[in-house]
Structures are given as C-alpha cells and as structure tokens.
Amino acid sequence: MLHVKPENAPMCEAALIERVKSGDQGAYKALYELHIKRVYGLCLRLLADEAHAEDASQEVFVHVWNKIAQFDGRSQFSTWLHSVASNVAISYVRKHKSWLNKVISIEQSGMDEQSAQSCKGLNGLDKLIVRLPERARMVFVLYAIEGYRHEEIAMQLGMAVGSSKSQYHRARQLLQEWYEYEYE
C-alpha cells in the first residue's frame, strides 16, 4: 500500500491522480484514504445522518473513479473532489426526499440534539450544524464552509438567490442561539 505524507501531499497527489487515470487501483485506494475523512465530513454536514453520509461518501468515490479523466488539473483536486461531493450529497437528498418526507417533516429533518451529541464523526460547531433544518443546513454548509456564492447555491438547490440568503441568515441565527444556550 502507498503511504502519503501530508507535507508531500500536493506532489504525491498529482502523481496519484495520473496513476488513477491509467487505472491503478492501488493509487485510487491511496487517493481515497487521503480524502475520505473530509468527504465524509462534508456529506455528514449536508445530510445530517451518519448512514446516509457513509453511503453518499462511497458514491462520491465511485464518481471519482468513473470521472477522474474529466479532472484537468486547472484547479486543485480537492476543489474538484468537494464539488463532486456536494453534488452527490445534494442528489442523494433529492433521490431520497420522497421517502424522507413520509418519515419526517422537512422542518425537522436535521439531526436531533441527542443524536448530534453522540455522533462520533462530529465535534464542536458541526454538532450544531447537523441539527439545522435541511435547506438552512445545506445553504450554510455550502456558503460558509465550502465557499460557494449564493448564486451557485441557488442554482444547485433550485431556489431563488434571495431564498439562499434568507436560509443562510436563518441558519446563522439558529446556530448563534444554540451556541449561546449550550456554551455560555
């Protein structure tokens, strides 16, 4: 197995990507291990469900294997990967929405407080983020954490730009209230 030292990651990563493009499964495994924690974290923040986040993370890396040839190196690989991860997680929500709507209301689709506290993949602010209602959570994660613009978020989520800004404002208010309640 190939081990990648963090200080050499950019140079090694470029070599790994080229090897993955030529079908090297060992290089793919090393690339997976290099990025799985951050991809899982993003999926968990967006989906607020550990099992769904695990499924979506695996789906992200299936897409990476199938679409690695489309990565042209003009941006950082991590930027491209996290764009793939965001798109997969959003698609995952859309695919499962009809089932989720039958089980829970959209307003209550965040993780409950007890589940968030016991979730081993979360710490600090993330434990509050996963409690947010679905749309507010997705907008907050994409805008505040991943750095998307409201115009991009609106297009990805099929909402107006004003709605994206409103959901972001709502998320910030809820997070501030919860933070003050729990940590002060």
PDB file of N, CA and C in Angstrom, residues 10-88:
ATOM      1  N   PRO A  10       0.629  17.487  -2.067  1.00  0.00           N
ATOM      2  CA  PRO A  10       0.354  18.023  -3.396  1.00  0.00           C
ATOM      3  C   PRO A  10       1.144  17.334  -4.505  1.00  0.00           C
ATOM      4  N   MET A  11       2.444  17.117  -4.289  1.00  0.00           N
ATOM      5  CA  MET A  11       3.239  16.479  -5.312  1.00  0.00           C
ATOM      6  C   MET A  11       2.820  15.021  -5.485  1.00  0.00           C
ATOM      7  N   CYS A  12       2.668  14.309  -4.377  1.00  0.00           N
ATOM      8  CA  CYS A  12       2.260  12.911  -4.437  1.00  0.00           C
ATOM      9  C   CYS A  12       0.851  12.774  -4.998  1.00  0.00           C
ATOM     10  N   GLU A  13      -0.003  13.728  -4.649  1.00  0.00           N
ATOM     11  CA  GLU A  13      -1.380  13.678  -5.120  1.00  0.00           C
ATOM     12  C   GLU A  13      -1.446  13.765  -6.644  1.00  0.00           C
ATOM     13  N   ALA A  14      -0.660  14.629  -7.239  1.00  0.00           N
ATOM     14  CA  ALA A  14      -0.645  14.758  -8.704  1.00  0.00           C
ATOM     15  C   ALA A  14      -0.211  13.433  -9.345  1.00  0.00           C
ATOM     16  N   ALA A  15       0.787  12.798  -8.761  1.00  0.00           N
ATOM     17  CA  ALA A  15       1.241  11.508  -9.276  1.00  0.00           C
ATOM     18  C   ALA A  15       0.158  10.443  -9.086  1.00  0.00           C
ATOM     19  N   LEU A  16      -0.497  10.473  -7.931  1.00  0.00           N
ATOM     20  CA  LEU A  16      -1.591   9.521  -7.681  1.00  0.00           C
ATOM     21  C   LEU A  16      -2.704   9.678  -8.710  1.00  0.00           C
ATOM     22  N   ILE A  17      -3.063  10.926  -8.982  1.00  0.00           N
ATOM     23  CA  ILE A  17      -4.145  11.203  -9.932  1.00  0.00           C
ATOM     24  C   ILE A  17      -3.798  10.648 -11.308  1.00  0.00           C
ATOM     25  N   GLU A  18      -2.571  10.861 -11.737  1.00  0.00           N
ATOM     26  CA  GLU A  18      -2.149  10.331 -13.047  1.00  0.00           C
ATOM     27  C   GLU A  18      -2.205   8.810 -13.055  1.00  0.00           C
ATOM     28  N   ARG A  19      -1.790   8.196 -11.953  1.00  0.00           N
ATOM     29  CA  ARG A  19      -1.846   6.734 -11.872  1.00  0.00           C
ATOM     30  C   ARG A  19      -3.293   6.243 -11.848  1.00  0.00           C
ATOM     31  N   VAL A  20      -4.177   6.978 -11.148  1.00  0.00           N
ATOM     32  CA  VAL A  20      -5.590   6.593 -11.110  1.00  0.00           C
ATOM     33  C   VAL A  20      -6.186   6.708 -12.516  1.00  0.00           C
ATOM     34  N   LYS A  21      -5.831   7.765 -13.227  1.00  0.00           N
ATOM     35  CA  LYS A  21      -6.327   7.949 -14.599  1.00  0.00           C
ATOM     36  C   LYS A  21      -5.933   6.786 -15.507  1.00  0.00           C
ATOM     37  N   SER A  22      -4.794   6.146 -15.212  1.00  0.00           N
ATOM     38  CA  SER A  22      -4.368   4.999 -16.018  1.00  0.00           C
ATOM     39  C   SER A  22      -4.912   3.679 -15.473  1.00  0.00           C
ATOM     40  N   GLY A  23      -5.793   3.753 -14.454  1.00  0.00           N
ATOM     41  CA  GLY A  23      -6.460   2.554 -13.953  1.00  0.00           C
ATOM     42  C   GLY A  23      -5.808   1.885 -12.763  1.00  0.00           C
ATOM     43  N   ASP A  24      -4.852   2.524 -12.117  1.00  0.00           N
ATOM     44  CA  ASP A  24      -4.134   1.946 -10.981  1.00  0.00           C
ATOM     45  C   ASP A  24      -5.021   1.960  -9.737  1.00  0.00           C
ATOM     46  N   GLN A  25      -5.492   0.785  -9.322  1.00  0.00           N
ATOM     47  CA  GLN A  25      -6.389   0.681  -8.174  1.00  0.00           C
ATOM     48  C   GLN A  25      -5.684   0.967  -6.849  1.00  0.00           C
ATOM     49  N   GLY A  26      -4.399   0.674  -6.754  1.00  0.00           N
ATOM     50  CA  GLY A  26      -3.643   0.978  -5.547  1.00  0.00           C
ATOM     51  C   GLY A  26      -3.536   2.485  -5.338  1.00  0.00           C
ATOM     52  N   ALA A  27      -3.324   3.206  -6.414  1.00  0.00           N
ATOM     53  CA  ALA A  27      -3.262   4.671  -6.339  1.00  0.00           C
ATOM     54  C   ALA A  27      -4.639   5.227  -5.975  1.00  0.00           C
ATOM     55  N   TYR A  28      -5.679   4.610  -6.514  1.00  0.00           N
ATOM     56  CA  TYR A  28      -7.047   5.029  -6.188  1.00  0.00           C
ATOM     57  C   TYR A  28      -7.312   4.857  -4.690  1.00  0.00           C
ATOM     58  N   LYS A  29      -6.881   3.724  -4.147  1.00  0.00           N
ATOM     59  CA  LYS A  29      -7.063   3.472  -2.712  1.00  0.00           C
ATOM     60  C   LYS A  29      -6.319   4.520  -1.889  1.00  0.00           C
ATOM     61  N   ALA A  30      -5.098   4.865  -2.295  1.00  0.00           N
ATOM     62  CA  ALA A  30      -4.325   5.879  -1.576  1.00  0.00           C
ATOM     63  C   ALA A  30      -5.012   7.246  -1.660  1.00  0.00           C
ATOM     64  N   LEU A  31      -5.553   7.587  -2.827  1.00  0.00           N
ATOM     65  CA  LEU A  31      -6.274   8.854  -3.008  1.00  0.00           C
ATOM     66  C   LEU A  31      -7.534   8.869  -2.135  1.00  0.00           C
ATOM     67  N   TYR A  32      -8.215   7.733  -2.097  1.00  0.00           N
ATOM     68  CA  TYR A  32      -9.404   7.566  -1.249  1.00  0.00           C
ATOM     69  C   TYR A  32      -9.045   7.824   0.215  1.00  0.00           C
ATOM     70  N   GLU A  33      -7.995   7.164   0.688  1.00  0.00           N
ATOM     71  CA  GLU A  33      -7.597   7.298   2.091  1.00  0.00           C
ATOM     72  C   GLU A  33      -7.146   8.717   2.425  1.00  0.00           C
ATOM     73  N   LEU A  34      -6.603   9.400   1.458  1.00  0.00           N
ATOM     74  CA  LEU A  34      -6.153  10.773   1.651  1.00  0.00           C
ATOM     75  C   LEU A  34      -7.327  11.731   1.844  1.00  0.00           C
ATOM     76  N   HIS A  35      -8.472  11.427   1.221  1.00  0.00           N
ATOM     77  CA  HIS A  35      -9.587  12.373   1.196  1.00  0.00           C
ATOM     78  C   HIS A  35     -10.888  11.907   1.852  1.00  0.00           C
ATOM     79  N   ILE A  36     -10.995  10.665   2.255  1.00  0.00           N
ATOM     80  CA  ILE A  36     -12.282  10.151   2.735  1.00  0.00           C
ATOM     81  C   ILE A  36     -12.806  10.893   3.959  1.00  0.00           C
ATOM     82  N   LYS A  37     -11.963  11.271   4.887  1.00  0.00           N
ATOM     83  CA  LYS A  37     -12.456  11.931   6.099  1.00  0.00           C
ATOM     84  C   LYS A  37     -13.116  13.264   5.783  1.00  0.00           C
ATOM     85  N   ARG A  38     -12.514  14.048   4.912  1.00  0.00           N
ATOM     86  CA  ARG A  38     -13.097  15.359   4.584  1.00  0.00           C
ATOM     87  C   ARG A  38     -14.377  15.185   3.759  1.00  0.00           C
ATOM     88  N   VAL A  39     -14.376  14.226   2.841  1.00  0.00           N
ATOM     89  CA  VAL A  39     -15.583  13.971   2.043  1.00  0.00           C
ATOM     90  C   VAL A  39     -16.714  13.505   2.955  1.00  0.00           C
ATOM     91  N   TYR A  40     -16.415  12.583   3.855  1.00  0.00           N
ATOM     92  CA  TYR A  40     -17.423  12.107   4.800  1.00  0.00           C
ATOM     93  C   TYR A  40     -17.939  13.258   5.656  1.00  0.00           C
ATOM     94  N   GLY A  41     -17.040  14.105   6.130  1.00  0.00           N
ATOM     95  CA  GLY A  41     -17.446  15.258   6.942  1.00  0.00           C
ATOM     96  C   GLY A  41     -18.392  16.174   6.193  1.00  0.00           C
ATOM     97  N   LEU A  42     -18.089  16.443   4.928  1.00  0.00           N
ATOM     98  CA  LEU A  42     -18.967  17.283   4.113  1.00  0.00           C
ATOM     99  C   LEU A  42     -20.326  16.612   3.927  1.00  0.00           C
ATOM    100  N   CYS A  43     -20.324  15.337   3.594  1.00  0.00           N
ATOM    101  CA  CYS A  43     -21.591  14.608   3.411  1.00  0.00           C
ATOM    102  C   CYS A  43     -22.396  14.576   4.706  1.00  0.00           C
ATOM    103  N   LEU A  44     -21.732  14.377   5.825  1.00  0.00           N
ATOM    104  CA  LEU A  44     -22.426  14.346   7.114  1.00  0.00           C
ATOM    105  C   LEU A  44     -23.041  15.701   7.435  1.00  0.00           C
ATOM    106  N   ARG A  45     -22.296  16.776   7.180  1.00  0.00           N
ATOM    107  CA  ARG A  45     -22.854  18.113   7.417  1.00  0.00           C
ATOM    108  C   ARG A  45     -24.067  18.372   6.532  1.00  0.00           C
ATOM    109  N   LEU A  46     -24.003  17.951   5.276  1.00  0.00           N
ATOM    110  CA  LEU A  46     -25.106  18.207   4.352  1.00  0.00           C
ATOM    111  C   LEU A  46     -26.306  17.301   4.611  1.00  0.00           C
ATOM    112  N   LEU A  47     -26.068  16.051   4.965  1.00  0.00           N
ATOM    113  CA  LEU A  47     -27.161  15.081   5.088  1.00  0.00           C
ATOM    114  C   LEU A  47     -27.662  14.889   6.519  1.00  0.00           C
ATOM    115  N   ALA A  48     -26.850  15.223   7.509  1.00  0.00           N
ATOM    116  CA  ALA A  48     -27.221  15.102   8.922  1.00  0.00           C
ATOM    117  C   ALA A  48     -27.684  13.701   9.297  1.00  0.00           C
ATOM    118  N   ASP A  49     -27.023  12.697   8.714  1.00  0.00           N
ATOM    119  CA  ASP A  49     -27.347  11.306   9.011  1.00  0.00           C
ATOM    120  C   ASP A  49     -26.092  10.478   8.717  1.00  0.00           C
ATOM    121  N   GLU A  50     -25.611   9.760   9.717  1.00  0.00           N
ATOM    122  CA  GLU A  50     -24.360   9.019   9.557  1.00  0.00           C
ATOM    123  C   GLU A  50     -24.429   7.959   8.459  1.00  0.00           C
ATOM    124  N   ALA A  51     -25.488   7.173   8.446  1.00  0.00           N
ATOM    125  CA  ALA A  51     -25.592   6.113   7.447  1.00  0.00           C
ATOM    126  C   ALA A  51     -25.688   6.691   6.037  1.00  0.00           C
ATOM    127  N   HIS A  52     -26.485   7.742   5.875  1.00  0.00           N
ATOM    128  CA  HIS A  52     -26.602   8.380   4.557  1.00  0.00           C
ATOM    129  C   HIS A  52     -25.285   9.023   4.147  1.00  0.00           C
ATOM    130  N   ALA A  53     -24.571   9.601   5.113  1.00  0.00           N
ATOM    131  CA  ALA A  53     -23.281  10.218   4.810  1.00  0.00           C
ATOM    132  C   ALA A  53     -22.272   9.166   4.351  1.00  0.00           C
ATOM    133  N   GLU A  54     -22.292   8.000   4.981  1.00  0.00           N
ATOM    134  CA  GLU A  54     -21.399   6.920   4.563  1.00  0.00           C
ATOM    135  C   GLU A  54     -21.733   6.469   3.143  1.00  0.00           C
ATOM    136  N   ASP A  55     -23.030   6.281   2.863  1.00  0.00           N
ATOM    137  CA  ASP A  55     -23.455   5.881   1.515  1.00  0.00           C
ATOM    138  C   ASP A  55     -23.060   6.921   0.477  1.00  0.00           C
ATOM    139  N   ALA A  56     -23.328   8.180   0.784  1.00  0.00           N
ATOM    140  CA  ALA A  56     -23.008   9.251  -0.161  1.00  0.00           C
ATOM    141  C   ALA A  56     -21.503   9.358  -0.375  1.00  0.00           C
ATOM    142  N   SER A  57     -20.721   9.178   0.685  1.00  0.00           N
ATOM    143  CA  SER A  57     -19.257   9.238   0.556  1.00  0.00           C
ATOM    144  C   SER A  57     -18.755   8.151  -0.386  1.00  0.00           C
ATOM    145  N   GLN A  58     -19.315   6.959  -0.252  1.00  0.00           N
ATOM    146  CA  GLN A  58     -18.918   5.874  -1.153  1.00  0.00           C
ATOM    147  C   GLN A  58     -19.326   6.194  -2.592  1.00  0.00           C
ATOM    148  N   GLU A  59     -20.504   6.777  -2.747  1.00  0.00           N
ATOM    149  CA  GLU A  59     -20.974   7.167  -4.078  1.00  0.00           C
ATOM    150  C   GLU A  59     -20.055   8.230  -4.685  1.00  0.00           C
ATOM    151  N   VAL A  60     -19.542   9.143  -3.859  1.00  0.00           N
ATOM    152  CA  VAL A  60     -18.608  10.173  -4.332  1.00  0.00           C
ATOM    153  C   VAL A  60     -17.390   9.505  -4.959  1.00  0.00           C
ATOM    154  N   PHE A  61     -16.846   8.507  -4.276  1.00  0.00           N
ATOM    155  CA  PHE A  61     -15.624   7.890  -4.785  1.00  0.00           C
ATOM    156  C   PHE A  61     -15.878   6.977  -5.969  1.00  0.00           C
ATOM    157  N   VAL A  62     -17.092   6.477  -6.121  1.00  0.00           N
ATOM    158  CA  VAL A  62     -17.450   5.769  -7.357  1.00  0.00           C
ATOM    159  C   VAL A  62     -17.441   6.776  -8.514  1.00  0.00           C
ATOM    160  N   HIS A  63     -18.005   7.960  -8.281  1.00  0.00           N
ATOM    161  CA  HIS A  63     -17.986   9.015  -9.301  1.00  0.00           C
ATOM    162  C   HIS A  63     -16.553   9.421  -9.637  1.00  0.00           C
ATOM    163  N   VAL A  64     -15.720   9.531  -8.611  1.00  0.00           N
ATOM    164  CA  VAL A  64     -14.322   9.910  -8.838  1.00  0.00           C
ATOM    165  C   VAL A  64     -13.652   8.886  -9.751  1.00  0.00           C
ATOM    166  N   TRP A  65     -13.846   7.607  -9.461  1.00  0.00           N
ATOM    167  CA  TRP A  65     -13.239   6.555 -10.291  1.00  0.00           C
ATOM    168  C   TRP A  65     -13.742   6.660 -11.733  1.00  0.00           C
ATOM    169  N   ASN A  66     -15.039   6.882 -11.894  1.00  0.00           N
ATOM    170  CA  ASN A  66     -15.628   6.941 -13.229  1.00  0.00           C
ATOM    171  C   ASN A  66     -15.335   8.234 -13.988  1.00  0.00           C
ATOM    172  N   LYS A  67     -15.078   9.321 -13.258  1.00  0.00           N
ATOM    173  CA  LYS A  67     -14.928  10.627 -13.912  1.00  0.00           C
ATOM    174  C   LYS A  67     -13.562  11.260 -13.726  1.00  0.00           C
ATOM    175  N   ILE A  68     -12.600  10.515 -13.227  1.00  0.00           N
ATOM    176  CA  ILE A  68     -11.278  11.094 -12.965  1.00  0.00           C
ATOM    177  C   ILE A  68     -10.648  11.652 -14.240  1.00  0.00           C
ATOM    178  N   ALA A  69     -10.974  11.095 -15.369  1.00  0.00           N
ATOM    179  CA  ALA A  69     -10.423  11.598 -16.641  1.00  0.00           C
ATOM    180  C   ALA A  69     -10.884  13.028 -16.915  1.00  0.00           C
ATOM    181  N   GLN A  70     -12.018  13.431 -16.336  1.00  0.00           N
ATOM    182  CA  GLN A  70     -12.531  14.789 -16.524  1.00  0.00           C
ATOM    183  C   GLN A  70     -11.768  15.818 -15.685  1.00  0.00           C
ATOM    184  N   PHE A  71     -11.011  15.366 -14.709  1.00  0.00           N
ATOM    185  CA  PHE A  71     -10.222  16.297 -13.902  1.00  0.00           C
ATOM    186  C   PHE A  71      -9.021  16.715 -14.733  1.00  0.00           C
ATOM    187  N   ASP A  72      -8.958  18.007 -15.070  1.00  0.00           N
ATOM    188  CA  ASP A  72      -7.922  18.501 -15.975  1.00  0.00           C
ATOM    189  C   ASP A  72      -6.762  19.197 -15.272  1.00  0.00           C
ATOM    190  N   GLY A  73      -6.816  19.314 -13.953  1.00  0.00           N
ATOM    191  CA  GLY A  73      -5.712  19.897 -13.215  1.00  0.00           C
ATOM    192  C   GLY A  73      -5.677  21.416 -13.174  1.00  0.00           C
ATOM    193  N   ARG A  74      -6.672  22.078 -13.765  1.00  0.00           N
ATOM    194  CA  ARG A  74      -6.685  23.551 -13.728  1.00  0.00           C
ATOM    195  C   ARG A  74      -7.019  24.072 -12.336  1.00  0.00           C
ATOM    196  N   SER A  75      -7.703  23.281 -11.543  1.00  0.00           N
ATOM    197  CA  SER A  75      -7.980  23.647 -10.149  1.00  0.00           C
ATOM    198  C   SER A  75      -7.321  22.585  -9.277  1.00  0.00           C
ATOM    199  N   GLN A  76      -7.353  22.803  -7.976  1.00  0.00           N
ATOM    200  CA  GLN A  76      -6.830  21.785  -7.073  1.00  0.00           C
ATOM    201  C   GLN A  76      -7.761  20.578  -7.104  1.00  0.00           C
ATOM    202  N   PHE A  77      -7.197  19.404  -6.931  1.00  0.00           N
ATOM    203  CA  PHE A  77      -8.006  18.193  -6.911  1.00  0.00           C
ATOM    204  C   PHE A  77      -9.044  18.257  -5.802  1.00  0.00           C
ATOM    205  N   SER A  78      -8.655  18.777  -4.628  1.00  0.00           N
ATOM    206  CA  SER A  78      -9.588  18.842  -3.502  1.00  0.00           C
ATOM    207  C   SER A  78     -10.793  19.723  -3.838  1.00  0.00           C
ATOM    208  N   THR A  79     -10.589  20.778  -4.613  1.00  0.00           N
ATOM    209  CA  THR A  79     -11.704  21.640  -5.037  1.00  0.00           C
ATOM    210  C   THR A  79     -12.651  20.856  -5.926  1.00  0.00           C
ATOM    211  N   TRP A  80     -12.099  20.138  -6.886  1.00  0.00           N
ATOM    212  CA  TRP A  80     -12.911  19.329  -7.802  1.00  0.00           C
ATOM    213  C   TRP A  80     -13.633  18.228  -7.017  1.00  0.00           C
ATOM    214  N   LEU A  81     -12.917  17.559  -6.122  1.00  0.00           N
ATOM    215  CA  LEU A  81     -13.492  16.475  -5.327  1.00  0.00           C
ATOM    216  C   LEU A  81     -14.647  16.970  -4.467  1.00  0.00           C
ATOM    217  N   HIS A  82     -14.478  18.119  -3.834  1.00  0.00           N
ATOM    218  CA  HIS A  82     -15.536  18.621  -2.960  1.00  0.00           C
ATOM    219  C   HIS A  82     -16.729  19.138  -3.748  1.00  0.00           C
ATOM    220  N   SER A  83     -16.504  19.554  -4.977  1.00  0.00           N
ATOM    221  CA  SER A  83     -17.620  19.892  -5.853  1.00  0.00           C
ATOM    222  C   SER A  83     -18.405  18.619  -6.196  1.00  0.00           C
ATOM    223  N   VAL A  84     -17.684  17.556  -6.504  1.00  0.00           N
ATOM    224  CA  VAL A  84     -18.328  16.258  -6.760  1.00  0.00           C
ATOM    225  C   VAL A  84     -19.096  15.816  -5.521  1.00  0.00           C
ATOM    226  N   ALA A  85     -18.478  15.926  -4.351  1.00  0.00           N
ATOM    227  CA  ALA A  85     -19.113  15.501  -3.096  1.00  0.00           C
ATOM    228  C   ALA A  85     -20.376  16.311  -2.816  1.00  0.00           C
ATOM    229  N   SER A  86     -20.319  17.619  -3.014  1.00  0.00           N
ATOM    230  CA  SER A  86     -21.505  18.467  -2.803  1.00  0.00           C
ATOM    231  C   SER A  86     -22.626  18.043  -3.727  1.00  0.00           C
ATOM    232  N   ASN A  87     -22.294  17.849  -4.999  1.00  0.00           N
ATOM    233  CA  ASN A  87     -23.312  17.450  -5.976  1.00  0.00           C
ATOM    234  C   ASN A  87     -23.912  16.087  -5.651  1.00  0.00           C
ATOM    235  N   VAL A  88     -23.077  15.148  -5.247  1.00  0.00           N
ATOM    236  CA  VAL A  88     -23.578  13.810  -4.892  1.00  0.00           C
ATOM    237  C   VAL A  88     -24.485  13.902  -3.670  1.00  0.00           C
TER     238      VAL A  88
END
